[in-house]
Amino acid sequence: MLKKLLAAFLAMILLLGLVSCSKGNGKEGEDENKEEKQYTAADIVMESENFQFTRGEFSYQFYLNYQDFLQYNQSYMQHFGFDTSASLKEQSYSEEQSWFDYFAEPSLEYMRQILVLCEGAKAAGIELDEQDQKEIDISLESYEQYAADYQYDLVELLSGLFGKDVTLDVMRSYMEKDRLAYKYRDAMIAEYDLSEDELIGYLEANTDAFYFIDYLSYTFDEDTDPNAAARAGEVAAVTDSASFETYVRTYEMETLEKGEDEVDLSTLSNTYVRKEADNAFSEWAFHGAA
């Protein structure tokens, strides 16, 4: 089975120009009025022997990844130096990566894995059944229902969430491959009979792939408190969640003069799931004295 998956992986082809639309190659002497290459949602960006992903499907996966990041890091965004209103391609995540690259690379890697598993499913004779299609229908209908309930244009709703290349048909095509991949993965897992000791041993040998942290954070604003830096130092020294929340509650009520019903501690809690060597916060959280 492993050999079949490896063969499927090697059979995959990444096509050039899969992520961004180029506006000319800058060569001198070329006609400046030459028509620019037009990209469409149906352009193939990645394919294996029997399956493929289009530009529209990449956009869908990209924005799923992007929205997941925002959900778990909303209160920490300013520490990332990340502006959700500006172009991702024009914001640097690191010296080597833009924020666009940061979201694109794991999206592409995930899509590669999906194609490998889909090839495995085809080789094993595994297909989607009526129940699988019914559940995909329910997922897609939820967007139609949301648009109807809140009087949104469905095309504009999907474009706002996932980019202009994404339609219900694009989402269906993506979901079918994603579901088939997981169906095959579950079938593979069911074939294994591992003891608890074997599972624990694997976890201990591959901790980076499984560990994540929950953390509390709070931002002090120098515009409203000239002693913000000192306050930040005080709360940074707190070592348990109850004391942290008590400090923040007291600070907002006494210093910021908020009423008890105005204090919202729900934004303090966050989850961080990425262990990255070039990320100072990740390095501190997983390998430092946190």
PDB file of C-alpha atoms in Angstrom:
ATOM      1  CA  MET A   1       0.000   0.000   0.000  1.00  0.00           C
ATOM      2  CA  LEU A   2       2.833   2.394   0.872  1.00  0.00           C
ATOM      3  CA  LYS A   3       4.436   1.730  -2.531  1.00  0.00           C
ATOM      4  CA  LYS A   4       1.158   2.611  -4.243  1.00  0.00           C
ATOM      5  CA  LEU A   5       0.942   5.894  -2.324  1.00  0.00           C
ATOM      6  CA  LEU A   6       4.539   6.730  -3.149  1.00  0.00           C
ATOM      7  CA  ALA A   7       3.907   6.016  -6.811  1.00  0.00           C
ATOM      8  CA  ALA A   8       0.856   8.261  -6.739  1.00  0.00           C
ATOM      9  CA  PHE A   9       2.859  11.012  -5.124  1.00  0.00           C
ATOM     10  CA  LEU A  10       5.603  10.779  -7.733  1.00  0.00           C
ATOM     11  CA  ALA A  11       3.006  10.907 -10.488  1.00  0.00           C
ATOM     12  CA  MET A  12       1.752  14.303  -9.333  1.00  0.00           C
ATOM     13  CA  ILE A  13       2.589  17.357 -11.376  1.00  0.00           C
ATOM     14  CA  LEU A  14       2.705  20.929 -10.148  1.00  0.00           C
ATOM     15  CA  LEU A  15       1.941  23.309 -12.992  1.00  0.00           C
ATOM     16  CA  LEU A  16       3.715  26.642 -13.346  1.00  0.00           C
ATOM     17  CA  GLY A  17       1.983  29.866 -12.409  1.00  0.00           C
ATOM     18  CA  LEU A  18      -0.423  28.229 -10.015  1.00  0.00           C
ATOM     19  CA  VAL A  19      -0.752  30.911  -7.405  1.00  0.00           C
ATOM     20  CA  SER A  20      -0.472  34.440  -8.727  1.00  0.00           C
ATOM     21  CA  CYS A  21      -1.391  36.253 -11.907  1.00  0.00           C
ATOM     22  CA  SER A  22       1.694  37.716 -13.562  1.00  0.00           C
ATOM     23  CA  LYS A  23       1.418  41.052 -15.376  1.00  0.00           C
ATOM     24  CA  GLY A  24       4.188  40.543 -17.887  1.00  0.00           C
ATOM     25  CA  ASN A  25       7.746  39.247 -17.501  1.00  0.00           C
ATOM     26  CA  GLY A  26       9.460  42.607 -17.835  1.00  0.00           C
ATOM     27  CA  LYS A  27      11.591  41.735 -20.847  1.00  0.00           C
ATOM     28  CA  GLU A  28      12.811  44.748 -22.804  1.00  0.00           C
ATOM     29  CA  GLY A  29      11.670  45.242 -26.386  1.00  0.00           C
ATOM     30  CA  GLU A  30       8.339  43.498 -25.923  1.00  0.00           C
ATOM     31  CA  ASP A  31       5.114  45.197 -26.920  1.00  0.00           C
ATOM     32  CA  GLU A  32       3.800  46.892 -23.791  1.00  0.00           C
ATOM     33  CA  ASN A  33       0.269  46.595 -25.128  1.00  0.00           C
ATOM     34  CA  LYS A  34       0.516  42.841 -25.551  1.00  0.00           C
ATOM     35  CA  GLU A  35      -2.547  41.207 -24.073  1.00  0.00           C
ATOM     36  CA  GLU A  36      -1.936  39.871 -20.590  1.00  0.00           C
ATOM     37  CA  LYS A  37      -2.433  36.175 -19.985  1.00  0.00           C
ATOM     38  CA  GLN A  38      -5.878  35.553 -18.593  1.00  0.00           C
ATOM     39  CA  TYR A  39      -6.287  33.148 -15.718  1.00  0.00           C
ATOM     40  CA  THR A  40      -9.571  31.411 -14.980  1.00  0.00           C
ATOM     41  CA  ALA A  41     -11.026  29.513 -12.057  1.00  0.00           C
ATOM     42  CA  ALA A  42     -10.838  26.316 -14.124  1.00  0.00           C
ATOM     43  CA  ASP A  43      -7.057  26.471 -14.673  1.00  0.00           C
ATOM     44  CA  ILE A  44      -5.344  23.335 -13.347  1.00  0.00           C
ATOM     45  CA  VAL A  45      -2.837  24.108 -10.600  1.00  0.00           C
ATOM     46  CA  MET A  46      -2.078  20.574  -9.404  1.00  0.00           C
ATOM     47  CA  GLU A  47      -2.876  17.102 -10.677  1.00  0.00           C
ATOM     48  CA  SER A  48      -2.165  13.435 -10.196  1.00  0.00           C
ATOM     49  CA  GLU A  49      -2.889  10.574 -12.577  1.00  0.00           C
ATOM     50  CA  ASN A  50      -6.637  10.592 -12.000  1.00  0.00           C
ATOM     51  CA  PHE A  51      -7.437  13.727  -9.994  1.00  0.00           C
ATOM     52  CA  GLN A  52      -6.779  17.431 -10.179  1.00  0.00           C
ATOM     53  CA  PHE A  53      -7.242  20.736  -8.354  1.00  0.00           C
ATOM     54  CA  THR A  54      -8.219  23.940 -10.107  1.00  0.00           C
ATOM     55  CA  ARG A  55      -7.318  27.521  -9.358  1.00  0.00           C
ATOM     56  CA  GLY A  56     -10.765  27.986  -7.815  1.00  0.00           C
ATOM     57  CA  GLU A  57     -10.270  25.006  -5.507  1.00  0.00           C
ATOM     58  CA  PHE A  58      -6.894  26.349  -4.418  1.00  0.00           C
ATOM     59  CA  SER A  59      -8.563  29.656  -3.553  1.00  0.00           C
ATOM     60  CA  TYR A  60     -11.149  27.804  -1.464  1.00  0.00           C
ATOM     61  CA  GLN A  61      -8.501  25.884   0.504  1.00  0.00           C
ATOM     62  CA  PHE A  62      -6.321  28.996   0.850  1.00  0.00           C
ATOM     63  CA  TYR A  63      -9.094  30.997   2.477  1.00  0.00           C
ATOM     64  CA  LEU A  64     -10.125  28.112   4.714  1.00  0.00           C
ATOM     65  CA  ASN A  65      -6.555  28.128   6.008  1.00  0.00           C
ATOM     66  CA  TYR A  66      -6.545  31.923   6.289  1.00  0.00           C
ATOM     67  CA  GLN A  67      -9.841  32.084   8.191  1.00  0.00           C
ATOM     68  CA  ASP A  68      -8.742  29.323  10.547  1.00  0.00           C
ATOM     69  CA  PHE A  69      -5.646  31.361  11.391  1.00  0.00           C
ATOM     70  CA  LEU A  70      -7.708  34.496  12.074  1.00  0.00           C
ATOM     71  CA  GLN A  71     -10.113  32.582  14.297  1.00  0.00           C
ATOM     72  CA  TYR A  72      -7.391  31.313  16.621  1.00  0.00           C
ATOM     73  CA  ASN A  73      -5.151  34.387  16.577  1.00  0.00           C
ATOM     74  CA  GLN A  74      -7.531  37.360  16.430  1.00  0.00           C
ATOM     75  CA  SER A  75      -6.429  38.941  19.705  1.00  0.00           C
ATOM     76  CA  TYR A  76      -2.767  38.453  18.832  1.00  0.00           C
ATOM     77  CA  MET A  77      -2.847  39.974  15.348  1.00  0.00           C
ATOM     78  CA  GLN A  78      -1.054  43.200  16.193  1.00  0.00           C
ATOM     79  CA  HIS A  79       1.881  41.221  17.559  1.00  0.00           C
ATOM     80  CA  PHE A  80       2.223  39.564  14.171  1.00  0.00           C
ATOM     81  CA  GLY A  81       2.319  42.954  12.448  1.00  0.00           C
ATOM     82  CA  PHE A  82      -0.527  41.662  10.282  1.00  0.00           C
ATOM     83  CA  ASP A  83      -3.059  43.930   8.552  1.00  0.00           C
ATOM     84  CA  THR A  84      -6.138  42.076   7.318  1.00  0.00           C
ATOM     85  CA  SER A  85      -7.151  45.053   5.168  1.00  0.00           C
ATOM     86  CA  ALA A  86      -3.889  45.102   3.161  1.00  0.00           C
ATOM     87  CA  SER A  87      -2.578  42.775   0.450  1.00  0.00           C
ATOM     88  CA  LEU A  88      -1.110  39.573   1.846  1.00  0.00           C
ATOM     89  CA  LYS A  89       1.511  39.563  -0.913  1.00  0.00           C
ATOM     90  CA  GLU A  90       2.808  42.955   0.205  1.00  0.00           C
ATOM     91  CA  GLN A  91       3.196  42.056   3.890  1.00  0.00           C
ATOM     92  CA  SER A  92       6.296  40.200   5.081  1.00  0.00           C
ATOM     93  CA  TYR A  93       5.889  37.286   7.450  1.00  0.00           C
ATOM     94  CA  SER A  94       9.652  36.732   7.499  1.00  0.00           C
ATOM     95  CA  GLU A  95      12.644  37.687   5.381  1.00  0.00           C
ATOM     96  CA  GLU A  96      11.881  34.796   3.017  1.00  0.00           C
ATOM     97  CA  GLN A  97       8.069  34.733   3.114  1.00  0.00           C
ATOM     98  CA  SER A  98       5.151  37.045   2.543  1.00  0.00           C
ATOM     99  CA  TRP A  99       1.942  36.410   4.458  1.00  0.00           C
ATOM    100  CA  PHE A 100       0.484  35.120   1.190  1.00  0.00           C
ATOM    101  CA  ASP A 101       3.263  32.507   1.025  1.00  0.00           C
ATOM    102  CA  TYR A 102       2.633  31.656   4.671  1.00  0.00           C
ATOM    103  CA  PHE A 103      -0.933  30.602   3.899  1.00  0.00           C
ATOM    104  CA  ALA A 104      -0.305  29.275   0.384  1.00  0.00           C
ATOM    105  CA  GLU A 105       2.423  26.766   1.228  1.00  0.00           C
ATOM    106  CA  PRO A 106       0.481  24.678   3.793  1.00  0.00           C
ATOM    107  CA  SER A 107      -2.597  24.905   1.555  1.00  0.00           C
ATOM    108  CA  LEU A 108      -0.671  23.423  -1.352  1.00  0.00           C
ATOM    109  CA  GLU A 109       0.886  20.754   0.844  1.00  0.00           C
ATOM    110  CA  TYR A 110      -2.547  19.754   2.129  1.00  0.00           C
ATOM    111  CA  MET A 111      -3.844  19.534  -1.436  1.00  0.00           C
ATOM    112  CA  ARG A 112      -0.905  17.321  -2.401  1.00  0.00           C
ATOM    113  CA  GLN A 113      -1.775  14.954   0.423  1.00  0.00           C
ATOM    114  CA  ILE A 114      -5.410  14.887  -0.698  1.00  0.00           C
ATOM    115  CA  LEU A 115      -4.396  13.860  -4.223  1.00  0.00           C
ATOM    116  CA  VAL A 116      -2.155  11.105  -2.896  1.00  0.00           C
ATOM    117  CA  LEU A 117      -4.975   9.704  -0.775  1.00  0.00           C
ATOM    118  CA  CYS A 118      -7.480  10.005  -3.626  1.00  0.00           C
ATOM    119  CA  GLU A 119      -5.175   7.933  -5.834  1.00  0.00           C
ATOM    120  CA  GLY A 120      -4.957   5.388  -3.031  1.00  0.00           C
ATOM    121  CA  ALA A 121      -8.753   5.337  -2.792  1.00  0.00           C
ATOM    122  CA  LYS A 122      -9.109   4.721  -6.514  1.00  0.00           C
ATOM    123  CA  ALA A 123      -6.561   1.898  -6.405  1.00  0.00           C
ATOM    124  CA  ALA A 124      -8.455   0.341  -3.493  1.00  0.00           C
ATOM    125  CA  GLY A 125     -11.839   0.691  -5.205  1.00  0.00           C
ATOM    126  CA  ILE A 126     -13.164   3.140  -2.600  1.00  0.00           C
ATOM    127  CA  GLU A 127     -15.752   5.649  -3.841  1.00  0.00           C
ATOM    128  CA  LEU A 128     -18.149   8.180  -2.391  1.00  0.00           C
ATOM    129  CA  ASP A 129     -21.598   6.781  -1.717  1.00  0.00           C
ATOM    130  CA  GLU A 130     -25.040   8.359  -1.491  1.00  0.00           C
ATOM    131  CA  GLN A 131     -24.564   9.327   2.151  1.00  0.00           C
ATOM    132  CA  ASP A 132     -21.287  11.075   1.357  1.00  0.00           C
ATOM    133  CA  GLN A 133     -22.957  13.112  -1.387  1.00  0.00           C
ATOM    134  CA  LYS A 134     -25.897  13.908   0.856  1.00  0.00           C
ATOM    135  CA  GLU A 135     -23.605  15.370   3.517  1.00  0.00           C
ATOM    136  CA  ILE A 136     -21.784  17.449   0.899  1.00  0.00           C
ATOM    137  CA  ASP A 137     -25.183  18.701  -0.300  1.00  0.00           C
ATOM    138  CA  ILE A 138     -26.051  19.747   3.253  1.00  0.00           C
ATOM    139  CA  SER A 139     -22.797  21.693   3.584  1.00  0.00           C
ATOM    140  CA  LEU A 140     -23.378  23.548   0.328  1.00  0.00           C
ATOM    141  CA  GLU A 141     -27.042  24.211   1.055  1.00  0.00           C
ATOM    142  CA  SER A 142     -26.042  25.905   4.305  1.00  0.00           C
ATOM    143  CA  TYR A 143     -24.404  28.689   2.273  1.00  0.00           C
ATOM    144  CA  GLU A 144     -27.507  29.081   0.125  1.00  0.00           C
ATOM    145  CA  GLN A 145     -29.671  29.210   3.239  1.00  0.00           C
ATOM    146  CA  TYR A 146     -27.407  31.776   4.906  1.00  0.00           C
ATOM    147  CA  ALA A 147     -27.503  33.990   1.820  1.00  0.00           C
ATOM    148  CA  ALA A 148     -31.294  33.732   1.697  1.00  0.00           C
ATOM    149  CA  ASP A 149     -31.768  34.370   5.430  1.00  0.00           C
ATOM    150  CA  TYR A 150     -29.600  37.497   5.451  1.00  0.00           C
ATOM    151  CA  GLN A 151     -30.486  38.677   1.927  1.00  0.00           C
ATOM    152  CA  TYR A 152     -26.993  38.289   0.500  1.00  0.00           C
ATOM    153  CA  ASP A 153     -26.261  37.631  -3.128  1.00  0.00           C
ATOM    154  CA  LEU A 154     -24.844  34.092  -3.078  1.00  0.00           C
ATOM    155  CA  VAL A 155     -22.093  34.881  -5.605  1.00  0.00           C
ATOM    156  CA  GLU A 156     -20.992  37.907  -3.592  1.00  0.00           C
ATOM    157  CA  LEU A 157     -21.114  35.916  -0.350  1.00  0.00           C
ATOM    158  CA  LEU A 158     -18.848  33.163  -1.673  1.00  0.00           C
ATOM    159  CA  SER A 159     -16.543  35.699  -3.313  1.00  0.00           C
ATOM    160  CA  GLY A 160     -16.205  37.581  -0.044  1.00  0.00           C
ATOM    161  CA  LEU A 161     -15.414  34.420   1.880  1.00  0.00           C
ATOM    162  CA  PHE A 162     -13.201  32.520  -0.570  1.00  0.00           C
ATOM    163  CA  GLY A 163     -12.290  34.771  -3.508  1.00  0.00           C
ATOM    164  CA  LYS A 164     -13.945  35.486  -6.839  1.00  0.00           C
ATOM    165  CA  ASP A 165     -12.973  32.101  -8.350  1.00  0.00           C
ATOM    166  CA  VAL A 166     -15.084  30.103  -5.886  1.00  0.00           C
ATOM    167  CA  THR A 167     -18.613  28.929  -6.683  1.00  0.00           C
ATOM    168  CA  LEU A 168     -20.761  26.141  -5.257  1.00  0.00           C
ATOM    169  CA  ASP A 169     -19.582  23.883  -8.091  1.00  0.00           C
ATOM    170  CA  VAL A 170     -15.943  24.622  -7.198  1.00  0.00           C
ATOM    171  CA  MET A 171     -16.666  23.867  -3.551  1.00  0.00           C
ATOM    172  CA  ARG A 172     -18.432  20.617  -4.444  1.00  0.00           C
ATOM    173  CA  SER A 173     -15.480  19.452  -6.537  1.00  0.00           C
ATOM    174  CA  TYR A 174     -13.099  20.226  -3.685  1.00  0.00           C
ATOM    175  CA  MET A 175     -15.294  18.630  -1.003  1.00  0.00           C
ATOM    176  CA  GLU A 176     -15.675  15.432  -3.016  1.00  0.00           C
ATOM    177  CA  LYS A 177     -11.913  14.918  -3.202  1.00  0.00           C
ATOM    178  CA  ASP A 178     -11.440  15.934   0.420  1.00  0.00           C
ATOM    179  CA  ARG A 179     -14.111  13.514   1.583  1.00  0.00           C
ATOM    180  CA  LEU A 180     -12.773  10.687  -0.575  1.00  0.00           C
ATOM    181  CA  ALA A 181      -9.291  11.232   0.848  1.00  0.00           C
ATOM    182  CA  TYR A 182     -10.538  11.037   4.428  1.00  0.00           C
ATOM    183  CA  LYS A 183     -12.658   7.997   3.615  1.00  0.00           C
ATOM    184  CA  TYR A 184      -9.555   6.206   2.345  1.00  0.00           C
ATOM    185  CA  ARG A 185      -7.470   7.417   5.278  1.00  0.00           C
ATOM    186  CA  ASP A 186     -10.050   6.065   7.740  1.00  0.00           C
ATOM    187  CA  ALA A 187     -10.053   2.728   5.897  1.00  0.00           C
ATOM    188  CA  MET A 188      -6.264   2.566   6.176  1.00  0.00           C
ATOM    189  CA  ILE A 189      -6.347   3.388   9.893  1.00  0.00           C
ATOM    190  CA  ALA A 190      -8.954   0.693  10.492  1.00  0.00           C
ATOM    191  CA  GLU A 191      -6.476  -1.887   9.183  1.00  0.00           C
ATOM    192  CA  TYR A 192      -3.976  -1.131  11.955  1.00  0.00           C
ATOM    193  CA  ASP A 193      -4.096  -2.803  15.329  1.00  0.00           C
ATOM    194  CA  LEU A 194      -1.748  -0.771  17.502  1.00  0.00           C
ATOM    195  CA  SER A 195      -1.358  -1.044  21.248  1.00  0.00           C
ATOM    196  CA  GLU A 196      -1.591   1.980  23.539  1.00  0.00           C
ATOM    197  CA  ASP A 197       2.151   1.720  24.211  1.00  0.00           C
ATOM    198  CA  GLU A 198       2.881   1.829  20.472  1.00  0.00           C
ATOM    199  CA  LEU A 199       0.700   4.906  20.041  1.00  0.00           C
ATOM    200  CA  ILE A 200       2.328   6.689  22.985  1.00  0.00           C
ATOM    201  CA  GLY A 201       5.751   5.791  21.642  1.00  0.00           C
ATOM    202  CA  TYR A 202       4.916   7.302  18.282  1.00  0.00           C
ATOM    203  CA  LEU A 203       3.601  10.451  19.933  1.00  0.00           C
ATOM    204  CA  GLU A 204       6.754  10.866  21.987  1.00  0.00           C
ATOM    205  CA  ALA A 205       8.909  10.446  18.869  1.00  0.00           C
ATOM    206  CA  ASN A 206       6.858  12.971  16.866  1.00  0.00           C
ATOM    207  CA  THR A 207       5.836  15.601  19.394  1.00  0.00           C
ATOM    208  CA  ASP A 208       6.189  18.520  16.988  1.00  0.00           C
ATOM    209  CA  ALA A 209       3.369  17.180  14.840  1.00  0.00           C
ATOM    210  CA  PHE A 210       0.854  16.896  17.686  1.00  0.00           C
ATOM    211  CA  TYR A 211       1.477  19.464  20.396  1.00  0.00           C
ATOM    212  CA  PHE A 212      -0.268  22.818  20.615  1.00  0.00           C
ATOM    213  CA  ILE A 213      -0.736  25.335  23.385  1.00  0.00           C
ATOM    214  CA  ASP A 214      -3.581  27.279  24.936  1.00  0.00           C
ATOM    215  CA  TYR A 215      -2.518  30.681  26.176  1.00  0.00           C
ATOM    216  CA  LEU A 216      -3.891  33.897  27.632  1.00  0.00           C
ATOM    217  CA  SER A 217      -2.987  37.307  26.272  1.00  0.00           C
ATOM    218  CA  TYR A 218      -3.945  40.892  26.987  1.00  0.00           C
ATOM    219  CA  THR A 219      -2.894  44.121  25.265  1.00  0.00           C
ATOM    220  CA  PHE A 220      -2.232  47.340  27.187  1.00  0.00           C
ATOM    221  CA  ASP A 221      -2.793  50.548  25.220  1.00  0.00           C
ATOM    222  CA  GLU A 222      -0.359  53.417  25.832  1.00  0.00           C
ATOM    223  CA  ASP A 223      -2.956  55.845  24.484  1.00  0.00           C
ATOM    224  CA  THR A 224      -5.271  55.102  27.399  1.00  0.00           C
ATOM    225  CA  ASP A 225      -2.665  54.221  30.035  1.00  0.00           C
ATOM    226  CA  PRO A 226       0.779  55.899  30.155  1.00  0.00           C
ATOM    227  CA  ASN A 227       1.938  53.057  32.433  1.00  0.00           C
ATOM    228  CA  ALA A 228       1.045  50.384  29.865  1.00  0.00           C
ATOM    229  CA  ALA A 229       4.595  49.001  29.615  1.00  0.00           C
ATOM    230  CA  ALA A 230       4.850  48.545  33.381  1.00  0.00           C
ATOM    231  CA  ARG A 231       1.425  46.912  33.482  1.00  0.00           C
ATOM    232  CA  ALA A 232       2.449  44.496  30.736  1.00  0.00           C
ATOM    233  CA  GLY A 233       5.494  43.530  32.785  1.00  0.00           C
ATOM    234  CA  GLU A 234       3.328  42.838  35.807  1.00  0.00           C
ATOM    235  CA  VAL A 235       0.845  40.623  34.005  1.00  0.00           C
ATOM    236  CA  ALA A 236       3.663  38.805  32.197  1.00  0.00           C
ATOM    237  CA  ALA A 237       4.919  37.637  35.595  1.00  0.00           C
ATOM    238  CA  VAL A 238       1.597  35.926  36.392  1.00  0.00           C
ATOM    239  CA  THR A 239       1.897  32.147  36.179  1.00  0.00           C
ATOM    240  CA  ASP A 240      -1.676  30.831  36.413  1.00  0.00           C
ATOM    241  CA  SER A 241      -4.820  31.569  34.453  1.00  0.00           C
ATOM    242  CA  ALA A 242      -7.050  32.496  37.393  1.00  0.00           C
ATOM    243  CA  SER A 243      -4.624  35.161  38.602  1.00  0.00           C
ATOM    244  CA  PHE A 244      -4.198  36.448  35.050  1.00  0.00           C
ATOM    245  CA  GLU A 245      -7.928  36.895  34.600  1.00  0.00           C
ATOM    246  CA  THR A 246      -8.248  38.512  38.040  1.00  0.00           C
ATOM    247  CA  TYR A 247      -5.508  40.997  37.173  1.00  0.00           C
ATOM    248  CA  VAL A 248      -7.153  41.943  33.879  1.00  0.00           C
ATOM    249  CA  ARG A 249     -10.604  42.267  35.440  1.00  0.00           C
ATOM    250  CA  THR A 250      -9.279  44.503  38.228  1.00  0.00           C
ATOM    251  CA  TYR A 251      -7.230  46.581  35.787  1.00  0.00           C
ATOM    252  CA  GLU A 252     -10.145  47.245  33.453  1.00  0.00           C
ATOM    253  CA  MET A 253     -12.503  48.150  36.284  1.00  0.00           C
ATOM    254  CA  GLU A 254     -10.113  50.293  38.352  1.00  0.00           C
ATOM    255  CA  THR A 255      -7.784  51.821  35.745  1.00  0.00           C
ATOM    256  CA  LEU A 256      -9.989  51.904  32.653  1.00  0.00           C
ATOM    257  CA  GLU A 257     -13.103  52.523  34.797  1.00  0.00           C
ATOM    258  CA  LYS A 258     -15.229  49.895  33.086  1.00  0.00           C
ATOM    259  CA  GLY A 259     -18.340  48.523  34.684  1.00  0.00           C
ATOM    260  CA  GLU A 260     -18.349  44.855  35.678  1.00  0.00           C
ATOM    261  CA  ASP A 261     -20.751  44.053  32.845  1.00  0.00           C
ATOM    262  CA  GLU A 262     -18.383  45.741  30.351  1.00  0.00           C
ATOM    263  CA  VAL A 263     -15.403  43.522  31.146  1.00  0.00           C
ATOM    264  CA  ASP A 264     -15.094  40.751  28.559  1.00  0.00           C
ATOM    265  CA  LEU A 265     -12.533  38.072  29.384  1.00  0.00           C
ATOM    266  CA  SER A 266     -13.534  35.769  26.523  1.00  0.00           C
ATOM    267  CA  THR A 267     -10.971  37.404  24.214  1.00  0.00           C
ATOM    268  CA  LEU A 268      -8.072  36.494  26.509  1.00  0.00           C
ATOM    269  CA  SER A 269      -7.999  32.821  25.560  1.00  0.00           C
ATOM    270  CA  ASN A 270      -6.188  31.678  22.414  1.00  0.00           C
ATOM    271  CA  THR A 271      -4.856  28.502  20.847  1.00  0.00           C
ATOM    272  CA  TYR A 272      -1.547  28.302  18.991  1.00  0.00           C
ATOM    273  CA  VAL A 273      -0.961  25.192  16.913  1.00  0.00           C
ATOM    274  CA  ARG A 274       2.131  25.939  14.846  1.00  0.00           C
ATOM    275  CA  LYS A 275       5.639  25.092  16.029  1.00  0.00           C
ATOM    276  CA  GLU A 276       7.964  27.146  13.863  1.00  0.00           C
ATOM    277  CA  ALA A 277      11.661  27.674  14.350  1.00  0.00           C
ATOM    278  CA  ASP A 278      11.643  31.137  12.748  1.00  0.00           C
ATOM    279  CA  ASN A 279       8.733  32.434  14.832  1.00  0.00           C
ATOM    280  CA  ALA A 280       9.834  34.160  18.058  1.00  0.00           C
ATOM    281  CA  PHE A 281       6.500  33.573  19.804  1.00  0.00           C
ATOM    282  CA  SER A 282       6.452  29.901  18.845  1.00  0.00           C
ATOM    283  CA  GLU A 283      10.054  29.468  19.969  1.00  0.00           C
ATOM    284  CA  TRP A 284       9.267  31.061  23.332  1.00  0.00           C
ATOM    285  CA  ALA A 285       6.019  29.154  23.807  1.00  0.00           C
ATOM    286  CA  PHE A 286       7.277  25.658  22.934  1.00  0.00           C
ATOM    287  CA  HIS A 287      10.979  25.768  23.694  1.00  0.00           C
ATOM    288  CA  GLY A 288      11.480  28.667  26.068  1.00  0.00           C
ATOM    289  CA  ALA A 289      10.526  29.260  29.678  1.00  0.00           C
ATOM    290  CA  ALA A 290       6.804  29.724  29.035  1.00  0.00           C
TER     291      ALA A 290
END
